[in-house]
Tab-separated table of C-alpha atoms and ligand atoms in Angstrom:
chain	number	residue	atom	x	y	z
H	590	UNK	CA	-15.774	-5.933	-13.040
H	591	UNK	CA	-19.631	-5.352	-12.480
H	592	UNK	CA	-19.793	-4.205	-8.861
H	593	UNK	CA	-16.337	-3.679	-7.644
H	594	UNK	CA	-17.139	-2.994	-3.938
H	595	UNK	CA	-19.351	-5.921	-3.569
H	596	UNK	CA	-16.519	-8.124	-5.252
H	597	UNK	CA	-13.935	-6.804	-3.077
H	598	UNK	CA	-16.014	-7.460	-0.003
H	599	UNK	CA	-16.841	-10.988	-0.842
H	600	UNK	CA	-13.255	-11.908	-1.803
H	601	UNK	CA	-11.668	-11.021	1.337
H	602	UNK	CA	-13.963	-13.605	3.123
H	603	UNK	CA	-13.902	-16.414	0.207
H	604	UNK	CA	-10.175	-16.288	-0.198
H	605	UNK	CA	-9.527	-16.293	3.793
H	606	UNK	CA	-7.852	-13.199	3.692
H	607	UNK	CA	-9.772	-10.991	6.505
H	608	UNK	CA	-12.800	-11.535	8.675
H	609	UNK	CA	-14.745	-8.390	9.218
H	610	UNK	CA	-17.261	-9.776	11.932
H	611	UNK	CA	-15.303	-8.810	14.667
H	612	UNK	CA	-17.394	-7.082	16.915
H	613	UNK	CA	-15.814	-3.445	16.764
H	614	UNK	CA	-16.516	-1.634	13.588
H	615	UNK	CA	-13.385	-0.963	11.435
H	616	UNK	CA	-11.264	-4.040	12.909
H	617	UNK	CA	-10.981	-7.176	11.440
H	618	UNK	CA	-9.057	-10.186	11.720
H	619	UNK	CA	-5.888	-11.051	9.496
H	620	UNK	CA	-7.105	-14.859	8.348
H	621	UNK	CA	-4.073	-17.215	7.481
H	622	UNK	CA	-3.874	-16.749	3.630
H	623	UNK	CA	-4.477	-12.940	3.891
H	624	UNK	CA	-1.792	-13.135	6.754
H	625	UNK	CA	0.828	-14.621	4.371
H	626	UNK	CA	0.273	-12.097	1.710
H	627	UNK	CA	0.723	-9.273	4.570
H	628	UNK	CA	4.076	-10.973	5.615
H	629	UNK	CA	5.543	-11.095	2.169
H	630	UNK	CA	4.318	-7.564	1.273
H	631	UNK	CA	6.090	-6.494	4.380
H	632	UNK	CA	9.318	-8.359	3.927
H	633	UNK	CA	9.692	-6.180	0.615
H	634	UNK	CA	9.300	-2.760	2.072
H	635	UNK	CA	11.319	-3.869	5.055
H	636	UNK	CA	14.027	-4.900	2.680
H	637	UNK	CA	13.787	-1.400	0.649
H	638	UNK	CA	13.917	0.669	4.137
H	639	UNK	CA	16.445	-1.438	5.757
H	640	UNK	CA	19.364	-0.346	3.109
H	641	UNK	CA	19.356	2.919	4.594
H	642	UNK	CA	16.840	3.187	7.675
H	643	UNK	CA	16.721	1.573	11.014
H	644	UNK	CA	13.934	-0.343	12.629
H	645	UNK	CA	12.727	0.690	15.947
H	646	UNK	CA	9.509	-0.035	17.999
H	647	UNK	CA	7.730	2.837	19.997
H	648	UNK	CA	4.908	2.253	22.678
H	649	UNK	CA	1.219	2.234	21.629
H	650	UNK	CA	0.349	4.838	24.085
H	651	UNK	CA	0.927	8.700	23.924
H	652	UNK	CA	0.614	11.050	26.856
H	653	UNK	CA	-2.180	13.673	26.283
H	654	UNK	CA	0.327	16.491	26.966
H	655	UNK	CA	2.934	15.341	24.041
H	656	UNK	CA	0.012	14.850	21.689
H	657	UNK	CA	-1.521	18.054	22.471
H	658	UNK	CA	1.853	19.909	22.079
H	659	UNK	CA	1.804	20.341	18.185
H	660	UNK	CA	-1.323	22.688	17.683
H	661	UNK	CA	-1.910	22.045	13.999
H	662	UNK	CA	-1.015	18.359	14.414
H	663	UNK	CA	-3.363	17.789	17.173
H	664	UNK	CA	-6.158	19.581	15.281
H	665	UNK	CA	-5.981	17.478	12.351
H	666	UNK	CA	-6.379	14.399	14.514
H	667	UNK	CA	-8.441	15.615	17.235
H	668	UNK	CA	-11.810	13.883	16.112
H	669	UNK	CA	-9.916	10.533	15.353
H	670	UNK	CA	-8.043	9.809	18.589
H	671	UNK	CA	-9.148	6.727	20.897
H	672	UNK	CA	-8.271	7.659	24.335
H	673	UNK	CA	-7.529	5.505	27.495
H	674	UNK	CA	-8.944	7.181	30.791
H	675	UNK	CA	-8.825	4.419	33.172
H	676	UNK	CA	-6.331	1.904	34.637
H	677	UNK	CA	-8.735	-0.577	36.265
H	678	UNK	CA	-11.086	1.204	38.466
H	679	UNK	CA	-9.172	4.195	38.726
H	680	UNK	CA	-9.106	7.301	36.609
H	681	UNK	CA	-5.859	7.950	34.980
H	682	UNK	CA	-3.955	11.213	36.137
H	683	UNK	CA	-3.432	11.784	32.362
H	684	UNK	CA	-5.305	10.440	29.624
H	685	UNK	CA	-3.361	8.457	27.224
H	686	UNK	CA	-3.933	8.453	23.537
H	687	UNK	CA	-3.906	5.103	21.375
H	688	UNK	CA	-1.218	6.304	18.518
H	689	UNK	CA	-3.025	7.530	15.520
H	690	UNK	CA	0.336	7.935	13.878
H	691	UNK	CA	3.459	8.326	16.069
H	692	UNK	CA	4.977	11.805	15.628
H	693	UNK	CA	4.353	12.785	18.977
H	694	UNK	CA	5.483	9.656	20.473
H	695	UNK	CA	8.806	9.698	18.758
H	696	UNK	CA	9.869	13.434	18.444
H	697	UNK	CA	10.144	13.895	22.220
H	698	UNK	CA	12.604	11.036	22.184
H	699	UNK	CA	14.491	12.599	19.073
H	700	UNK	CA	14.927	15.632	21.232
H	701	UNK	CA	16.939	13.440	23.823
H	702	UNK	CA	18.690	11.425	21.251
H	703	UNK	CA	19.693	14.416	19.033
H	704	UNK	CA	22.595	16.538	20.317
H	705	UNK	CA	25.203	16.938	17.477
H	706	UNK	CA	25.424	17.072	13.721
H	707	UNK	CA	27.196	13.562	14.238
H	708	UNK	CA	23.887	12.253	15.343
H	709	UNK	CA	22.309	13.252	11.977
H	710	UNK	CA	20.674	12.291	9.778
H	711	UNK	CA	18.399	10.123	11.948
H	712	UNK	CA	16.373	7.736	9.905
H	713	UNK	CA	14.022	5.345	11.890
H	714	UNK	CA	11.134	3.283	10.885
H	715	UNK	CA	8.277	1.208	12.459
H	716	UNK	CA	5.721	-1.332	11.503
H	717	UNK	CA	2.746	-0.808	13.943
H	718	UNK	CA	-0.779	-0.776	14.411
H	719	UNK	CA	-2.312	2.759	14.874
H	720	UNK	CA	-5.799	3.717	15.576
H	721	UNK	CA	-8.058	6.417	13.925
H	722	UNK	CA	-11.638	6.832	14.808
H	723	UNK	CA	-12.690	7.214	11.419
H	724	UNK	CA	-16.075	8.766	10.726
H	725	UNK	CA	-16.245	7.989	6.907
H	726	UNK	CA	-17.936	4.804	5.992
H	727	UNK	CA	-15.259	2.074	7.044
H	728	UNK	CA	-14.201	-0.488	4.479
H	729	UNK	CA	-12.031	-3.591	5.256
H	730	UNK	CA	-8.413	-2.663	4.436
H	731	UNK	CA	-9.250	0.441	2.920
H	732	UNK	CA	-10.810	2.538	5.689
H	733	UNK	CA	-10.211	0.948	9.061
H	734	UNK	CA	-10.062	2.034	12.612
H	735	UNK	CA	-7.311	-0.061	13.410
H	736	UNK	CA	-4.395	0.037	10.994
H	737	UNK	CA	-2.812	-3.037	11.566
H	738	UNK	CA	0.267	-2.647	9.161
H	739	UNK	CA	1.151	1.002	9.535
H	740	UNK	CA	4.722	1.374	8.043
H	741	UNK	CA	5.992	4.681	9.237
H	742	UNK	CA	9.421	6.341	8.718
H	743	UNK	CA	10.500	9.303	10.488
H	744	UNK	CA	13.709	11.320	9.666
H	745	UNK	CA	15.702	14.225	10.971
H	746	UNK	CA	18.314	16.304	9.008
H	747	UNK	CA	20.644	18.916	9.584
H	748	UNK	CA	19.592	20.970	6.427
H	749	UNK	CA	16.620	21.843	4.511
H	750	UNK	CA	18.213	20.450	1.299
H	751	UNK	CA	18.818	17.272	2.789
H	752	UNK	CA	15.198	16.688	3.736
H	753	UNK	CA	14.052	17.607	0.411
H	754	UNK	CA	16.733	14.976	-0.857
H	755	UNK	CA	15.118	12.576	1.752
H	756	UNK	CA	11.579	13.226	0.258
H	757	UNK	CA	12.950	12.108	-3.179
H	758	UNK	CA	14.492	9.116	-1.372
H	759	UNK	CA	11.235	8.149	-0.097
H	760	UNK	CA	9.535	8.617	-3.474
H	761	UNK	CA	12.165	6.267	-5.271
H	762	UNK	CA	11.735	3.501	-2.474
H	763	UNK	CA	7.785	3.557	-2.758
H	764	UNK	CA	8.277	3.201	-6.625
H	765	UNK	CA	10.382	0.388	-6.071
H	766	UNK	CA	8.016	-1.111	-3.555
H	767	UNK	CA	4.957	-0.706	-6.026
H	768	UNK	CA	6.920	-1.559	-8.865
H	769	UNK	CA	7.516	-5.088	-7.383
H	770	UNK	CA	3.901	-5.251	-6.499
H	771	UNK	CA	3.161	-4.443	-10.110
H	772	UNK	CA	0.919	-1.506	-9.026
H	773	UNK	CA	0.499	1.236	-11.115
H	774	UNK	CA	0.656	4.611	-9.382
H	775	UNK	CA	-0.001	8.445	-9.696
H	776	UNK	CA	2.356	10.806	-7.796
H	777	UNK	CA	1.245	14.281	-6.867
H	778	UNK	CA	1.845	17.085	-4.480
H	779	UNK	CA	-1.233	17.553	-2.431
H	780	UNK	CA	-2.996	20.826	-2.360
H	781	UNK	CA	-2.381	23.108	0.720
H	782	UNK	CA	-5.800	22.135	2.085
H	783	UNK	CA	-5.040	18.454	1.843
H	784	UNK	CA	-1.681	17.962	3.298
H	785	UNK	CA	-0.697	16.248	6.428
H	786	UNK	CA	-1.674	18.286	9.470
H	787	UNK	CA	1.686	20.010	10.494
H	788	UNK	CA	3.740	19.373	7.305
H	789	UNK	CA	5.152	22.004	4.756
H	790	UNK	CA	4.089	19.606	1.977
H	791	UNK	CA	2.573	16.329	1.356
H	792	UNK	CA	3.596	13.986	-1.721
H	793	UNK	CA	1.121	11.337	-2.324
H	794	UNK	CA	0.677	8.102	-4.199
H	795	UNK	CA	-2.567	7.155	-5.482
H	796	UNK	CA	-4.125	4.167	-7.333
H	797	UNK	CA	-6.996	3.707	-9.606
H	798	UNK	CA	-9.162	1.031	-8.444
H	799	UNK	CA	-11.082	-1.121	-10.875
H	800	UNK	CA	-14.229	1.171	-10.247
H	801	UNK	CA	-12.416	4.438	-11.290
H	802	UNK	CA	-12.069	5.549	-7.723
H	803	UNK	CA	-8.643	6.679	-6.546
H	804	UNK	CA	-7.033	5.289	-3.325
H	805	UNK	CA	-4.173	7.012	-1.515
H	806	UNK	CA	-1.805	4.269	-0.562
H	807	UNK	CA	1.203	6.175	0.489
H	808	UNK	CA	1.980	9.652	1.521
H	809	UNK	CA	5.324	11.351	1.911
H	810	UNK	CA	5.541	14.648	4.261
H	811	UNK	CA	8.206	17.396	4.529
H	812	UNK	CA	7.503	18.584	8.015
H	813	UNK	CA	10.011	21.408	7.638
H	814	UNK	CA	10.696	22.558	11.181
H	815	UNK	CA	7.367	22.755	12.699
H	816	UNK	CA	7.700	19.699	14.988
H	817	UNK	CA	11.243	20.640	15.844
H	818	UNK	CA	10.195	23.737	17.349
H	819	UNK	CA	7.484	22.079	19.149
H	820	UNK	CA	9.483	19.552	20.267
H	821	UNK	CA	12.865	21.249	20.818
H	822	UNK	CA	14.913	19.187	18.581
H	823	UNK	CA	18.096	20.754	18.351
H	824	UNK	CA	21.621	19.774	17.481
H	825	UNK	CA	25.142	21.695	17.741
H	826	UNK	CA	26.375	22.265	14.479
H	827	UNK	CA	30.149	22.141	13.100
H	828	UNK	CA	30.162	26.032	13.592
H	829	UNK	CA	29.056	25.438	17.165
H	830	UNK	CA	25.650	27.093	16.839
H	831	UNK	CA	22.518	25.292	18.025
H	832	UNK	CA	20.099	24.693	15.349
H	833	UNK	CA	16.588	23.007	14.804
H	834	UNK	CA	16.568	19.898	12.780
H	835	UNK	CA	14.405	19.386	9.508
H	836	UNK	CA	12.282	16.612	9.505
H	837	UNK	CA	10.141	14.234	7.037
H	838	UNK	CA	7.811	11.364	7.735
H	839	UNK	CA	6.239	8.689	5.305
H	840	UNK	CA	3.742	6.202	5.574
H	841	UNK	CA	1.897	3.263	4.040
H	842	UNK	CA	-0.789	1.196	5.286
H	843	UNK	CA	-3.130	-2.014	4.850
H	844	UNK	CA	-4.180	-0.349	1.909
H	845	UNK	CA	-1.414	-1.621	-0.076
H	846	UNK	CA	-3.057	-5.133	0.285
H	847	UNK	CA	-6.346	-3.811	-0.784
H	848	UNK	CA	-4.929	-2.394	-3.748
H	849	UNK	CA	-2.937	-5.710	-4.783
H	850	UNK	CA	-6.145	-7.323	-4.384
H	851	UNK	CA	-8.495	-5.008	-6.214
H	852	UNK	CA	-5.824	-3.804	-8.993
H	853	UNK	CA	-4.811	-7.458	-10.175
H	854	UNK	CA	-7.929	-9.206	-9.211
H	855	UNK	CA	-10.863	-10.241	-11.535
H	856	UNK	CA	-14.300	-11.872	-11.637
H	857	UNK	CA	-12.989	-15.247	-11.025
H	858	UNK	CA	-10.889	-14.367	-7.898
H	859	UNK	CA	-7.283	-13.006	-7.176
H	860	UNK	CA	-4.488	-12.882	-9.144
H	861	UNK	CA	-1.467	-12.537	-6.932
H	862	UNK	CA	1.745	-11.037	-8.187
H	863	UNK	CA	4.314	-14.060	-7.481
H	864	UNK	CA	6.426	-11.963	-5.112
H	865	UNK	CA	3.603	-11.906	-2.381
H	866	UNK	CA	1.463	-14.878	-3.164
H	867	UNK	CA	1.398	-17.371	-0.327
H	868	UNK	CA	2.149	-20.119	-2.818
H	869	UNK	CA	3.716	-19.242	-6.099
H	870	UNK	CA	3.098	-22.816	-7.530
H	871	UNK	CA	0.270	-25.111	-6.616
H	872	UNK	CA	0.515	-28.698	-7.732
H	873	UNK	CA	-2.703	-30.443	-8.407
H	874	UNK	CA	-2.272	-34.106	-8.643
H	875	UNK	CA	-4.936	-35.782	-11.003
H	876	UNK	CA	-5.466	-38.995	-9.109
H	877	UNK	CA	-7.021	-42.468	-9.829
H	878	UNK	CA	-7.109	-45.416	-8.241
H	879	UNK	CA	-4.433	-46.976	-10.495
H	880	UNK	CA	-0.794	-45.295	-10.513
H	881	UNK	CA	-2.079	-42.964	-7.298
H	882	UNK	CA	1.246	-43.519	-5.357
H	883	UNK	CA	3.420	-42.817	-8.175
H	884	UNK	CA	1.650	-39.585	-9.242
H	885	UNK	CA	2.038	-38.343	-5.473
H	886	UNK	CA	5.441	-39.507	-5.420
H	887	UNK	CA	6.358	-37.589	-8.396
H	888	UNK	CA	4.598	-34.324	-7.052
H	889	UNK	CA	6.753	-34.493	-3.836
H	890	UNK	CA	9.718	-34.541	-6.173
H	891	UNK	CA	8.512	-31.550	-8.253
H	892	UNK	CA	7.851	-29.879	-4.828
H	893	UNK	CA	11.295	-30.236	-3.646
H	894	UNK	CA	12.791	-29.471	-6.948
H	895	UNK	CA	11.054	-26.238	-6.889
H	896	UNK	CA	11.710	-25.303	-3.290
H	897	UNK	CA	15.357	-25.865	-3.901
H	898	UNK	CA	15.043	-22.857	-6.119
H	899	UNK	CA	13.833	-20.811	-3.428
H	900	UNK	CA	9.789	-21.187	-4.411
H	901	UNK	CA	6.889	-21.238	-2.321
H	902	UNK	CA	4.996	-24.346	-3.354
H	903	UNK	CA	2.018	-26.388	-1.995
H	904	UNK	CA	0.318	-29.654	-3.189
H	905	UNK	CA	-3.394	-30.026	-3.111
H	906	UNK	CA	-3.917	-33.546	-2.344
H	907	UNK	CA	-7.296	-32.995	-0.742
H	908	UNK	CA	-9.664	-35.855	-1.671
H	909	UNK	CA	-12.139	-33.840	-3.778
H	910	UNK	CA	-12.791	-33.431	-7.449
H	911	UNK	CA	-9.718	-31.808	-9.603
H	912	UNK	CA	-12.225	-29.267	-10.850
H	913	UNK	CA	-12.952	-28.022	-7.565
H	914	UNK	CA	-9.215	-27.761	-6.796
H	915	UNK	CA	-8.563	-25.482	-10.080
H	916	UNK	CA	-11.602	-23.499	-9.038
H	917	UNK	CA	-10.280	-22.915	-5.470
H	918	UNK	CA	-6.647	-21.781	-6.537
H	919	UNK	CA	-8.228	-19.896	-9.185
H	920	UNK	CA	-10.095	-17.877	-6.500
H	921	UNK	CA	-6.998	-17.781	-4.438
H	922	UNK	CA	-4.865	-16.547	-7.138
H	923	UNK	CA	-1.970	-18.760	-7.095
H	924	UNK	CA	0.394	-17.651	-10.062
H	925	UNK	CA	1.010	-21.088	-11.589
H	926	UNK	CA	-0.648	-24.470	-11.116
H	927	UNK	CA	0.600	-27.404	-12.231
H	928	UNK	CA	-1.352	-30.498	-13.080
H	929	UNK	CA	0.008	-34.118	-12.925
H	930	UNK	CA	-1.860	-37.295	-14.020
H	931	UNK	CA	-0.939	-40.737	-14.544
H	932	UNK	CA	-0.712	-40.250	-18.246
H	933	UNK	CA	1.307	-36.886	-17.901
H	934	UNK	CA	3.766	-39.129	-15.539
H	935	UNK	CA	3.971	-41.489	-18.384
H	936	UNK	CA	4.882	-38.894	-20.659
H	937	UNK	CA	7.116	-37.140	-18.230
H	938	UNK	CA	5.621	-34.046	-18.548
H	939	UNK	CA	3.453	-31.666	-16.678
H	940	UNK	CA	0.791	-28.987	-17.578
H	941	UNK	CA	1.354	-25.502	-16.358
H	942	UNK	CA	-1.267	-22.809	-16.127
H	943	UNK	CA	-0.500	-19.191	-15.539
H	944	UNK	CA	-3.361	-17.447	-13.647
H	945	UNK	CA	-2.936	-14.077	-15.511
H	946	UNK	CA	-3.384	-15.858	-18.844
H	947	UNK	CA	-5.497	-18.785	-20.062
H	948	UNK	CA	-3.029	-20.970	-21.951
H	949	UNK	CA	-1.782	-24.245	-21.149
H	950	UNK	CA	2.079	-25.040	-21.054
H	951	UNK	CA	3.484	-28.300	-21.400
H	952	UNK	CA	6.757	-28.844	-19.422
H	953	UNK	CA	9.190	-31.586	-19.485
H	954	UNK	CA	9.659	-33.389	-16.025
H	955	UNK	CA	13.507	-32.576	-15.999
H	956	UNK	CA	16.256	-30.511	-14.676
H	957	UNK	CA	15.289	-27.505	-16.443
H	958	UNK	CA	11.751	-27.595	-14.842
H	959	UNK	CA	12.466	-25.080	-12.010
H	960	UNK	CA	13.960	-22.667	-14.437
H	961	UNK	CA	11.262	-22.625	-16.738
H	962	UNK	CA	8.863	-22.067	-13.710
H	963	UNK	CA	10.903	-19.261	-12.641
H	964	UNK	CA	10.486	-17.774	-16.118
H	965	UNK	CA	6.984	-18.053	-16.009
H	966	UNK	CA	6.487	-16.385	-12.726
H	967	UNK	CA	8.791	-13.514	-14.269
H	968	UNK	CA	6.368	-13.150	-17.176
H	969	UNK	CA	3.379	-13.109	-14.699
H	970	UNK	CA	4.960	-10.278	-12.881
H	971	UNK	CA	5.813	-8.437	-16.101
H	972	UNK	CA	2.470	-8.822	-17.353
H	973	UNK	CA	0.920	-7.762	-14.078
H	974	UNK	CA	2.660	-4.667	-14.202
H	975	UNK	CA	2.004	-3.977	-17.786
H	976	UNK	CA	-1.906	-4.515	-17.146
H	977	UNK	CA	-1.884	-2.194	-14.317
H	978	UNK	CA	-0.070	0.641	-16.081
H	979	UNK	CA	-2.228	0.179	-19.344
H	980	UNK	CA	-5.277	0.209	-17.276
H	981	UNK	CA	-4.118	3.656	-15.606
H	982	UNK	CA	-2.971	5.163	-18.926
H	983	UNK	CA	-6.494	4.448	-20.308
H	984	UNK	CA	-8.109	5.916	-17.112
H	985	UNK	CA	-6.293	9.367	-16.952
H	986	UNK	CA	-8.008	11.855	-19.327
H	987	UNK	CA	-7.100	15.412	-20.133
H	988	UNK	CA	-9.426	18.128	-20.324
H	989	UNK	CA	-9.662	21.973	-20.912
H	990	UNK	CA	-13.240	22.220	-20.366
H	991	UNK	CA	-14.508	22.237	-16.549
H	992	UNK	CA	-18.098	21.018	-17.559
H	993	UNK	CA	-16.592	17.812	-18.978
H	994	UNK	CA	-15.111	16.763	-15.531
H	995	UNK	CA	-18.034	15.183	-14.124
H	996	UNK	CA	-18.962	12.910	-17.253
H	997	UNK	CA	-15.223	11.908	-17.519
H	998	UNK	CA	-14.861	11.113	-13.769
H	999	UNK	CA	-18.427	9.009	-13.743
H	1000	UNK	CA	-17.132	7.003	-16.565
H	1001	UNK	CA	-14.333	5.958	-14.221
H	1002	UNK	CA	-11.444	8.184	-15.133
H	1003	UNK	CA	-9.009	10.602	-13.388
H	1004	UNK	CA	-9.088	13.795	-14.914
H	1005	UNK	CA	-5.878	16.111	-15.724
H	1006	UNK	CA	-6.318	19.599	-16.060
H	1007	UNK	CA	-4.543	22.985	-15.930
H	1008	UNK	CA	-4.718	24.847	-12.867
H	1009	UNK	CA	-3.301	28.013	-11.701
H	1010	UNK	CA	-2.656	26.880	-8.223
H	1011	UNK	CA	-4.742	29.538	-6.202
H	1012	UNK	CA	-6.436	27.917	-3.387
H	1013	UNK	CA	-9.779	29.567	-3.730
H	1014	UNK	CA	-9.830	28.453	-7.558
H	1015	UNK	CA	-8.860	25.205	-6.459
H	1016	UNK	CA	-11.859	24.846	-4.195
H	1017	UNK	CA	-14.473	26.498	-6.622
H	1018	UNK	CA	-13.234	23.509	-8.924
H	1019	UNK	CA	-13.924	20.936	-6.480
H	1020	UNK	CA	-17.249	22.317	-5.454
H	1021	UNK	CA	-18.259	22.936	-9.017
H	1022	UNK	CA	-17.458	19.183	-10.105
H	1023	UNK	CA	-18.233	17.518	-6.755
H	1024	UNK	CA	-14.833	15.746	-6.817
H	1025	UNK	CA	-11.422	16.215	-5.005
H	1026	UNK	CA	-8.278	17.529	-6.489
H	1027	UNK	CA	-5.817	15.011	-5.807
H	1028	UNK	CA	-2.622	17.275	-6.314
H	1029	UNK	CA	-0.264	18.608	-8.713
H	1030	UNK	CA	1.619	16.378	-11.012
H	1031	UNK	CA	4.014	18.859	-12.590
H	1032	UNK	CA	4.621	22.653	-13.181
H	1033	UNK	CA	3.590	23.847	-16.574
H	1034	UNK	CA	4.156	27.247	-18.199
H	1035	UNK	CA	1.420	27.467	-20.988
H	1036	UNK	CA	-1.980	27.826	-21.260
H	1037	UNK	CA	-4.788	29.117	-19.141
H	1038	UNK	CA	-6.203	27.919	-16.042
H	1039	UNK	CA	-9.398	25.576	-16.323
H	1040	UNK	CA	-11.455	27.745	-14.047
H	1041	UNK	CA	-10.258	31.299	-14.220
H	1042	UNK	CA	-8.706	33.713	-16.511
H	1043	UNK	CA	-5.017	33.195	-14.800
H	1044	UNK	CA	-2.146	31.496	-16.584
H	1045	UNK	CA	-1.844	27.952	-15.876
H	1046	UNK	CA	1.024	27.030	-13.585
H	1047	UNK	CA	0.289	23.205	-12.922
H	1048	UNK	CA	-0.822	20.070	-14.330
H	1049	UNK	CA	-3.272	18.544	-11.561
H	1050	UNK	CA	-5.390	15.494	-11.079
H	1051	UNK	CA	-9.059	15.632	-9.812
H	1052	UNK	CA	-10.948	12.304	-8.930
H	1053	UNK	CA	-13.440	10.218	-7.073
H	1054	UNK	CA	-11.721	9.205	-4.070
H	1055	UNK	CA	-12.209	6.607	-1.274
Q	317	A5A	N1	2.788	9.910	9.857
Q	317	A5A	C1	2.530	10.164	8.489
Q	317	A5A	C2	3.233	9.251	7.661
Q	317	A5A	C3	1.108	9.777	8.450
Q	317	A5A	O1	0.455	9.423	9.085
Q	317	A5A	N2	0.461	9.976	7.117
Q	317	A5A	S1	-0.971	9.616	6.709
Q	317	A5A	O2	-1.885	10.067	7.723
Q	317	A5A	O3	-1.297	10.256	5.330
Q	317	A5A	O4	-1.053	8.027	6.719
Q	317	A5A	C4	-0.359	7.357	5.865
Q	317	A5A	C5	-1.064	6.320	4.955
Q	317	A5A	O5	-2.064	5.685	5.687
Q	317	A5A	C6	-2.051	7.131	4.018
Q	317	A5A	O6	-1.474	7.808	3.112
Q	317	A5A	C7	-2.958	6.274	3.752
Q	317	A5A	O7	-2.813	5.335	2.764
Q	317	A5A	C8	-3.096	5.088	4.945
Q	317	A5A	N3	-4.325	5.688	5.715
Q	317	A5A	C9	-4.417	6.683	6.537
Q	317	A5A	N4	-5.781	6.324	7.260
Q	317	A5A	C10	-6.125	5.174	6.960
Q	317	A5A	C11	-6.937	4.088	7.389
Q	317	A5A	N5	-8.061	4.807	8.409
Q	317	A5A	N6	-7.104	3.008	7.081
Q	317	A5A	C12	-6.549	2.550	6.308
Q	317	A5A	N7	-5.376	3.190	5.664
Q	317	A5A	C13	-5.235	4.506	5.994
Q	318	MG	MG1	-7.902	10.500	7.590
C-alpha cells in the first residue's frame, strides 16, 4: 500500500465504519457498517471470556480520592484524565474523573466483596467506554480520546502462583481471539519503563501494520499486591490468617478493529474475516427486463438456504449497474459475492467470487450450495490468517549490529536483537536508534548484548510504534 495512513483514514469513511467529523477531537461515531463489525468482534471476545469470567458493569465516574489513592497508578494517568467539576451551576464537593481505565472504580468494591478464600478467585470483566486525554496525535480507532469498546478484565487471587497462571490464561484467550480474526501478533514482556502504571509486569500483544509500524493491541498486567495494599483487599485464608490478594488485569480496545481493517485490507478496500463481516455472502443479481422476477426469486431462495446454515447474507437489488455493486462490496470487504443472472439460472448455477482471491467459482444451485459456501468461507479465514503470519514473518529481522537497526526499521521491519536486559543500556539503544523497545520475547543464554559487553539475556524487539 502506497500510503497506509491515508488509505486507512479514507476507508473508514468510504466503507461507513466511523465518522470522525464529530466536533470533539479523538471522538467519533460508529456508523452502521462499522457498528456491525464491532458487534461481531465483541461477540467473539465475550464468548471466550464468558467461559471463565463474569461480566459486570461499573459506573463511568470515579471519585477523585479513589483515583488518587494509588500513587504510581495516578501518576501514570494524571495528564490523561478528564474531570467533571460541576453539577449544573454548582461546583461539586469532589471532582469526578471520567474513567481512563477502571482499577480505581473496581478495587474499592473488591475490598467489600472479598472476605474469605471462598470468594476467590474473582474474575470480572466489562466492556465500556473509557476516556483518555491523549496528547499524541489522535487517529480514529488507533489513538482515540474516547475508547468506545474497552474490554477490561480484573481478577483477584489467593496466591502469586495463581495470578501468574491467570496471566497465561489471558495470553491464551487473546491468542485465540486474534487467531479467530486471522491477525498475526508478537507477544512480549514490556520493559520496566513501559509497563502499566502500578503493574509488576506487563505482557503485550503487538501487530505490524502494513506500513511497518507496530500497534499495541492488547495488554495483560500482573499487578502483584500493589493495588491490594492501597485498597486494602484482604481475605481470610484457610489457616485463619488475613492476607492481601494478588491481582491481574487485561485490556483490549478499538485498536482491534483498526488491525482487522489495516492488516487484511488492500488498495481496493476492506477484506473482512468471515467471522466478523456484517455480510458473509452478498448476492448480486444481474437483472435484465426479461426474467427479472425469476432471478430475484431465486436470489431470495438462495438467501434463505444460506441463512438456514447460520450465514449472514444480503441481496444487493439496488437499481444500479452490477459493476458498481461489485465495486461497492469489494470496498466493503464482503468475503463472498454470488452472482446470479438469467443465463446462470438457466444453467442452474451461480458464480462465487472470494474477496481474498481473484478466482471465480461456478457452484451448482442444489442442496450442497450452503456447504460449499461454508467451505469457501473457511478457506478465506485460513488464507487471511496465513497471509498475515507470512507478512509478519517477513517483517521481523534479526541483527547483531546496532547500526543496522535504523535501516531495517525504516524499510518497515521490526528488529530482533540480543539484549542484556539492563535498563540503562535499553534506554541507550532507544536513544541511539530513535525507536522503541517493544519488549522481551524470550530468555536466551548465548551471545553478547547488541549495545554492551554484557552477556545477552534476552531476545528483544525494537520497532517504530504508533
Ligand atoms: N486496565 C488495563 C487493562 C489497561 O488500561 N491497560 S492499557 O492502558 O494498556 O490499555 C489497554 C489497551 O487499550 C492497550 O493495550 C491499547 O491497545 C488500548 N489503548 C490504550 N490507549 C488507547 C487509546 N487512546 N486509543 C485506543 N486504544 C487504546
Ligand atoms: Mg497511553
